[in-house]
PDB file of C-alpha atoms in Angstrom:
ATOM      1  CA  MET A   1      24.007  22.637  -4.459  1.00  0.00           C
ATOM      2  CA  THR A   2      23.415  19.424  -2.463  1.00  0.00           C
ATOM      3  CA  ASP A   3      25.859  18.651   0.334  1.00  0.00           C
ATOM      4  CA  VAL A   4      27.159  15.098   0.100  1.00  0.00           C
ATOM      5  CA  ILE A   5      28.704  13.178   2.998  1.00  0.00           C
ATOM      6  CA  ALA A   6      31.288  10.657   1.837  1.00  0.00           C
ATOM      7  CA  PRO A   7      30.479   7.068   2.893  1.00  0.00           C
ATOM      8  CA  ASP A   8      33.903   6.820   4.578  1.00  0.00           C
ATOM      9  CA  ARG A   9      33.594  10.187   6.325  1.00  0.00           C
ATOM     10  CA  ALA A  10      33.964   8.597   9.792  1.00  0.00           C
ATOM     11  CA  ARG A  11      37.313   7.072   8.839  1.00  0.00           C
ATOM     12  CA  LEU A  12      38.563  10.221   7.116  1.00  0.00           C
ATOM     13  CA  ALA A  13      37.641  12.391  10.115  1.00  0.00           C
ATOM     14  CA  GLY A  14      38.908   9.938  12.713  1.00  0.00           C
ATOM     15  CA  LEU A  15      35.456   9.436  14.214  1.00  0.00           C
ATOM     16  CA  ASP A  16      34.563   6.397  16.264  1.00  0.00           C
ATOM     17  CA  TYR A  17      30.953   6.706  15.119  1.00  0.00           C
ATOM     18  CA  LEU A  18      29.006   8.957  12.737  1.00  0.00           C
ATOM     19  CA  ALA A  19      25.246   9.233  13.284  1.00  0.00           C
ATOM     20  CA  LEU A  20      23.220  10.382  10.276  1.00  0.00           C
ATOM     21  CA  GLY A  21      19.687  11.741  10.413  1.00  0.00           C
ATOM     22  CA  ASP A  22      16.980  13.428   8.315  1.00  0.00           C
ATOM     23  CA  TRP A  23      15.898  10.084   6.846  1.00  0.00           C
ATOM     24  CA  HIS A  24      13.176   7.940   8.379  1.00  0.00           C
ATOM     25  CA  GLY A  25      14.577   4.558   7.341  1.00  0.00           C
ATOM     26  CA  GLN A  26      17.222   2.783   9.373  1.00  0.00           C
ATOM     27  CA  MET A  27      20.301   1.886   7.339  1.00  0.00           C
ATOM     28  CA  ARG A  28      23.827   0.684   8.031  1.00  0.00           C
ATOM     29  CA  ILE A  29      26.318   2.515   5.795  1.00  0.00           C
ATOM     30  CA  ASN A  30      29.368   0.823   7.297  1.00  0.00           C
ATOM     31  CA  GLU A  31      30.499  -0.362  10.712  1.00  0.00           C
ATOM     32  CA  ARG A  32      30.960   3.215  11.954  1.00  0.00           C
ATOM     33  CA  THR A  33      28.137   4.999  10.129  1.00  0.00           C
ATOM     34  CA  TRP A  34      24.355   4.495  10.425  1.00  0.00           C
ATOM     35  CA  TYR A  35      21.102   6.205   9.715  1.00  0.00           C
ATOM     36  CA  SER A  36      19.243   5.590  12.962  1.00  0.00           C
ATOM     37  CA  GLY A  37      15.738   5.851  11.513  1.00  0.00           C
ATOM     38  CA  THR A  38      12.917   7.472  13.475  1.00  0.00           C
ATOM     39  CA  PRO A  39      11.397   6.402  16.800  1.00  0.00           C
ATOM     40  CA  GLU A  40       7.857   6.799  15.392  1.00  0.00           C
ATOM     41  CA  PRO A  41       7.260   6.937  11.595  1.00  0.00           C
ATOM     42  CA  ASP A  42       4.595   9.326  10.312  1.00  0.00           C
ATOM     43  CA  ARG A  43       4.114   8.238   6.703  1.00  0.00           C
ATOM     44  CA  PHE A  44       4.003   5.317   4.263  1.00  0.00           C
ATOM     45  CA  LYS A  45       7.548   5.242   2.940  1.00  0.00           C
ATOM     46  CA  HIS A  46      10.040   2.723   4.273  1.00  0.00           C
ATOM     47  CA  ASN A  47       7.607   0.026   5.443  1.00  0.00           C
ATOM     48  CA  LEU A  48       9.619  -0.283   8.664  1.00  0.00           C
ATOM     49  CA  PRO A  49       8.591   0.093  12.308  1.00  0.00           C
ATOM     50  CA  GLY A  50       9.938   2.902  14.489  1.00  0.00           C
ATOM     51  CA  THR A  51      13.450   2.188  15.719  1.00  0.00           C
ATOM     52  CA  ALA A  52      16.398   3.634  17.580  1.00  0.00           C
ATOM     53  CA  LEU A  53      20.022   2.526  17.922  1.00  0.00           C
ATOM     54  CA  ILE A  54      21.986   1.706  21.032  1.00  0.00           C
ATOM     55  CA  VAL A  55      25.629   2.497  20.239  1.00  0.00           C
ATOM     56  CA  GLU A  56      28.337   1.280  22.601  1.00  0.00           C
ATOM     57  CA  ILE A  57      32.019   2.184  22.112  1.00  0.00           C
ATOM     58  CA  ALA A  58      34.308   0.236  24.409  1.00  0.00           C
ATOM     59  CA  GLU A  59      37.291   2.552  23.948  1.00  0.00           C
ATOM     60  CA  PRO A  60      38.546   5.202  21.526  1.00  0.00           C
ATOM     61  CA  GLY A  61      39.228   3.691  18.119  1.00  0.00           C
ATOM     62  CA  SER A  62      37.279   0.499  18.714  1.00  0.00           C
ATOM     63  CA  VAL A  63      34.493  -0.599  16.374  1.00  0.00           C
ATOM     64  CA  PRO A  64      31.109   0.425  17.817  1.00  0.00           C
ATOM     65  CA  ASP A  65      28.627  -2.213  18.915  1.00  0.00           C
ATOM     66  CA  VAL A  66      25.351  -1.088  17.314  1.00  0.00           C
ATOM     67  CA  THR A  67      22.043  -2.653  18.379  1.00  0.00           C
ATOM     68  CA  PRO A  68      18.734  -1.715  16.707  1.00  0.00           C
ATOM     69  CA  VAL A  69      15.837  -1.374  19.142  1.00  0.00           C
ATOM     70  CA  SER A  70      12.141  -1.258  18.252  1.00  0.00           C
ATOM     71  CA  THR A  71      10.473   1.885  19.633  1.00  0.00           C
ATOM     72  CA  GLY A  72       7.439   2.635  17.459  1.00  0.00           C
ATOM     73  CA  LEU A  73       3.916   2.087  18.696  1.00  0.00           C
ATOM     74  CA  PHE A  74       2.455   1.964  15.175  1.00  0.00           C
ATOM     75  CA  GLU A  75       3.650   0.348  11.979  1.00  0.00           C
ATOM     76  CA  TRP A  76       3.028   1.981   8.598  1.00  0.00           C
ATOM     77  CA  ARG A  77       2.713  -0.887   6.138  1.00  0.00           C
ATOM     78  CA  THR A  78       2.050  -0.917   2.384  1.00  0.00           C
ATOM     79  CA  LEU A  79       0.514  -4.129   1.071  1.00  0.00           C
ATOM     80  CA  SER A  80       0.567  -4.561  -2.720  1.00  0.00           C
ATOM     81  CA  LEU A  81      -1.697  -7.035  -4.522  1.00  0.00           C
ATOM     82  CA  ASP A  82      -1.129  -7.592  -8.256  1.00  0.00           C
ATOM     83  CA  LEU A  83      -4.140  -9.598  -9.368  1.00  0.00           C
ATOM     84  CA  LEU A  84      -4.443 -11.888 -12.367  1.00  0.00           C
ATOM     85  CA  SER A  85      -7.728 -12.341 -14.211  1.00  0.00           C
ATOM     86  CA  GLY A  86      -9.454 -15.423 -12.816  1.00  0.00           C
ATOM     87  CA  GLU A  87      -7.868 -15.211  -9.367  1.00  0.00           C
ATOM     88  CA  ASP A  88     -10.003 -14.900  -6.265  1.00  0.00           C
ATOM     89  CA  PRO A  89      -8.867 -11.509  -4.898  1.00  0.00           C
ATOM     90  CA  VAL A  90     -10.343 -12.181  -1.457  1.00  0.00           C
ATOM     91  CA  GLU A  91      -8.284 -15.347  -1.169  1.00  0.00           C
ATOM     92  CA  VAL A  92      -5.175 -13.461  -2.288  1.00  0.00           C
ATOM     93  CA  LEU A  93      -5.886 -10.726   0.258  1.00  0.00           C
ATOM     94  CA  ASN A  94      -6.436 -13.149   3.129  1.00  0.00           C
ATOM     95  CA  GLY A  95      -3.151 -14.839   2.329  1.00  0.00           C
ATOM     96  CA  ARG A  96      -1.264 -11.550   2.693  1.00  0.00           C
ATOM     97  CA  LEU A  97      -2.913  -9.969   5.731  1.00  0.00           C
ATOM     98  CA  PRO A  98      -1.000  -9.752   9.020  1.00  0.00           C
ATOM     99  CA  LEU A  99      -2.153 -11.763  12.019  1.00  0.00           C
ATOM    100  CA  SER A 100      -5.306 -10.453  13.707  1.00  0.00           C
ATOM    101  CA  ALA A 101      -3.478  -9.714  16.964  1.00  0.00           C
ATOM    102  CA  MET A 102      -1.120  -7.302  15.167  1.00  0.00           C
ATOM    103  CA  ARG A 103      -3.663  -5.313  13.171  1.00  0.00           C
ATOM    104  CA  ARG A 104      -4.674  -2.695  15.759  1.00  0.00           C
ATOM    105  CA  GLN A 105      -1.148  -1.236  15.664  1.00  0.00           C
ATOM    106  CA  ILE A 106      -0.867  -1.206  11.843  1.00  0.00           C
ATOM    107  CA  LEU A 107      -1.714   1.648   9.502  1.00  0.00           C
ATOM    108  CA  MET A 108      -2.230  -0.200   6.224  1.00  0.00           C
ATOM    109  CA  ARG A 109      -2.163   1.067   2.663  1.00  0.00           C
ATOM    110  CA  LEU A 110      -3.588  -1.604   0.361  1.00  0.00           C
ATOM    111  CA  GLU A 111      -2.567  -1.025  -3.268  1.00  0.00           C
ATOM    112  CA  VAL A 112      -4.351  -3.313  -5.731  1.00  0.00           C
ATOM    113  CA  THR A 113      -3.270  -3.551  -9.372  1.00  0.00           C
ATOM    114  CA  GLY A 114      -3.747  -6.005 -12.249  1.00  0.00           C
ATOM    115  CA  ARG A 115      -7.097  -7.307 -13.513  1.00  0.00           C
ATOM    116  CA  THR A 116     -10.179  -8.828 -11.930  1.00  0.00           C
ATOM    117  CA  GLY A 117     -13.835  -9.442 -12.714  1.00  0.00           C
ATOM    118  CA  MET A 118     -16.751  -7.247 -11.746  1.00  0.00           C
ATOM    119  CA  ALA A 119     -18.122  -9.620  -9.092  1.00  0.00           C
ATOM    120  CA  GLU A 120     -14.626 -10.342  -7.771  1.00  0.00           C
ATOM    121  CA  ARG A 121     -13.902  -6.642  -7.378  1.00  0.00           C
ATOM    122  CA  THR A 122     -17.157  -6.129  -5.501  1.00  0.00           C
ATOM    123  CA  ASN A 123     -16.301  -9.041  -3.205  1.00  0.00           C
ATOM    124  CA  LEU A 124     -12.846  -7.590  -2.585  1.00  0.00           C
ATOM    125  CA  SER A 125     -14.284  -4.198  -1.640  1.00  0.00           C
ATOM    126  CA  ALA A 126     -16.700  -5.870   0.773  1.00  0.00           C
ATOM    127  CA  ALA A 127     -13.864  -7.897   2.327  1.00  0.00           C
ATOM    128  CA  VAL A 128     -11.719  -4.785   2.815  1.00  0.00           C
ATOM    129  CA  SER A 129     -14.642  -2.923   4.394  1.00  0.00           C
ATOM    130  CA  ALA A 130     -15.145  -5.830   6.789  1.00  0.00           C
ATOM    131  CA  ILE A 131     -11.537  -5.915   8.021  1.00  0.00           C
ATOM    132  CA  ALA A 132     -10.869  -2.151   7.962  1.00  0.00           C
ATOM    133  CA  PRO A 133     -12.016  -1.562  11.589  1.00  0.00           C
ATOM    134  CA  GLU A 134      -9.387  -4.060  12.783  1.00  0.00           C
ATOM    135  CA  PHE A 135      -6.582  -1.721  11.656  1.00  0.00           C
ATOM    136  CA  ALA A 136      -5.532   1.654  13.014  1.00  0.00           C
ATOM    137  CA  LEU A 137      -6.009   2.968   9.453  1.00  0.00           C
ATOM    138  CA  THR A 138      -6.889   1.382   6.117  1.00  0.00           C
ATOM    139  CA  ASN A 139      -6.294   3.090   2.771  1.00  0.00           C
ATOM    140  CA  PHE A 140      -7.723   1.073  -0.135  1.00  0.00           C
ATOM    141  CA  LEU A 141      -6.269   2.138  -3.503  1.00  0.00           C
ATOM    142  CA  THR A 142      -7.561   0.661  -6.776  1.00  0.00           C
ATOM    143  CA  ASP A 143      -6.629   3.362  -9.298  1.00  0.00           C
ATOM    144  CA  ASP A 144      -4.495   0.895 -11.302  1.00  0.00           C
ATOM    145  CA  LEU A 145      -6.856  -2.076 -11.045  1.00  0.00           C
ATOM    146  CA  LYS A 146      -8.550  -2.979 -14.331  1.00  0.00           C
ATOM    147  CA  THR A 147     -12.029  -4.500 -14.149  1.00  0.00           C
ATOM    148  CA  ASP A 148     -13.376  -6.959 -16.711  1.00  0.00           C
ATOM    149  CA  CYS A 149     -17.079  -6.618 -17.431  1.00  0.00           C
ATOM    150  CA  THR A 150     -19.173  -9.234 -19.247  1.00  0.00           C
ATOM    151  CA  PRO A 151     -22.724  -9.167 -20.651  1.00  0.00           C
ATOM    152  CA  ASP A 152     -23.752 -11.350 -17.711  1.00  0.00           C
ATOM    153  CA  ASN A 153     -22.568  -8.607 -15.344  1.00  0.00           C
ATOM    154  CA  LEU A 154     -24.768  -6.095 -17.156  1.00  0.00           C
ATOM    155  CA  ASP A 155     -27.727  -8.491 -16.889  1.00  0.00           C
ATOM    156  CA  GLN A 156     -27.096  -8.774 -13.143  1.00  0.00           C
ATOM    157  CA  ILE A 157     -27.552  -5.007 -12.871  1.00  0.00           C
ATOM    158  CA  ASP A 158     -30.804  -5.151 -14.830  1.00  0.00           C
ATOM    159  CA  THR A 159     -32.109  -6.620 -18.051  1.00  0.00           C
ATOM    160  CA  ALA A 160     -34.063  -3.532 -19.116  1.00  0.00           C
ATOM    161  CA  GLY A 161     -35.117  -0.075 -18.029  1.00  0.00           C
ATOM    162  CA  ALA A 162     -33.208   2.952 -16.753  1.00  0.00           C
ATOM    163  CA  LEU A 163     -30.601   0.993 -14.765  1.00  0.00           C
ATOM    164  CA  ARG A 164     -29.723  -1.151 -17.772  1.00  0.00           C
ATOM    165  CA  GLN A 165     -29.501   1.915 -19.996  1.00  0.00           C
ATOM    166  CA  ALA A 166     -27.140   3.555 -17.495  1.00  0.00           C
ATOM    167  CA  ALA A 167     -25.056   0.376 -17.278  1.00  0.00           C
ATOM    168  CA  ASP A 168     -24.812   0.081 -21.067  1.00  0.00           C
ATOM    169  CA  ALA A 169     -23.789   3.745 -21.378  1.00  0.00           C
ATOM    170  CA  LEU A 170     -21.090   3.417 -18.709  1.00  0.00           C
ATOM    171  CA  TYR A 171     -19.810   0.194 -20.259  1.00  0.00           C
ATOM    172  CA  GLU A 172     -19.494   1.842 -23.677  1.00  0.00           C
ATOM    173  CA  GLU A 173     -17.743   4.875 -22.182  1.00  0.00           C
ATOM    174  CA  SER A 174     -15.287   2.663 -20.288  1.00  0.00           C
ATOM    175  CA  LEU A 175     -14.167   1.166 -23.623  1.00  0.00           C
ATOM    176  CA  ASN A 176     -14.425   4.258 -25.826  1.00  0.00           C
ATOM    177  CA  PRO A 177     -10.957   5.054 -27.293  1.00  0.00           C
ATOM    178  CA  ALA A 178     -12.126   8.587 -28.135  1.00  0.00           C
ATOM    179  CA  LEU A 179     -12.271   9.383 -24.401  1.00  0.00           C
ATOM    180  CA  SER A 180      -9.262  10.062 -22.219  1.00  0.00           C
ATOM    181  CA  GLU A 181      -7.897   7.340 -19.976  1.00  0.00           C
ATOM    182  CA  GLN A 182      -9.175   9.244 -16.944  1.00  0.00           C
ATOM    183  CA  GLU A 183     -12.687   9.495 -18.411  1.00  0.00           C
ATOM    184  CA  ARG A 184     -12.704   5.763 -19.215  1.00  0.00           C
ATOM    185  CA  HIS A 185     -11.479   5.022 -15.694  1.00  0.00           C
ATOM    186  CA  ILE A 186     -14.253   7.140 -14.156  1.00  0.00           C
ATOM    187  CA  ALA A 187     -16.884   5.363 -16.263  1.00  0.00           C
ATOM    188  CA  GLY A 188     -15.471   1.979 -15.252  1.00  0.00           C
ATOM    189  CA  ASP A 189     -15.510   2.902 -11.568  1.00  0.00           C
ATOM    190  CA  ALA A 190     -19.094   4.128 -11.856  1.00  0.00           C
ATOM    191  CA  LEU A 191     -20.084   0.838 -13.492  1.00  0.00           C
ATOM    192  CA  VAL A 192     -18.444  -1.096 -10.647  1.00  0.00           C
ATOM    193  CA  ARG A 193     -20.345   1.050  -8.148  1.00  0.00           C
ATOM    194  CA  LEU A 194     -23.633   0.441  -9.973  1.00  0.00           C
ATOM    195  CA  PHE A 195     -22.942  -3.300 -10.013  1.00  0.00           C
ATOM    196  CA  SER A 196     -22.166  -3.341  -6.285  1.00  0.00           C
ATOM    197  CA  TYR A 197     -25.386  -1.459  -5.514  1.00  0.00           C
ATOM    198  CA  SER A 198     -27.373  -3.952  -7.562  1.00  0.00           C
ATOM    199  CA  GLU A 199     -25.741  -6.806  -5.631  1.00  0.00           C
ATOM    200  CA  GLU A 200     -26.422  -5.131  -2.279  1.00  0.00           C
ATOM    201  CA  PHE A 201     -30.027  -4.122  -2.888  1.00  0.00           C
ATOM    202  CA  GLY A 202     -31.023  -6.944  -5.237  1.00  0.00           C
ATOM    203  CA  THR A 203     -32.186  -4.847  -8.155  1.00  0.00           C
TER     204      THR A 203
END
């Protein structure tokens, strides 16, 4: 059985102030009841910096004066990009990044969803790799990003030979309805990796 604290518990119990804990996000329940948050977050959850509360009660029965104070050294921040086919993902990313001076104190989780082209995805990965050292931590998640592949992309990998055969096989597997979604996703990721290698090494 879960114990539930009534939102008006402070009033019912005659308390000047009720401090709640065991939750990392800071939240005002009412004028006499707050979750204080945590002085230093340790996970990607609330997207808020570490905080504490200064609570001043002038006299018994008076409404507390509650002042949030920033205490955390690091900020855990989730940045979500939902791409549309045809957009430049690097431009979208640059428009959402925090200022350079702030990055060293930010642990960033970059979640990218939507659709993009093969070359655009490769460019995005290169851009993220370039900025990653500026952050305290960078997690780059693309599990829900769909990648469009064209015949021109396959030609950029190679026009014949073993590389082209591998590219064709991966392309067919990525679209094969007889395979599971996970298997198609793995084939698509492998094709993206092969394309990026061909771009890097000029095959």
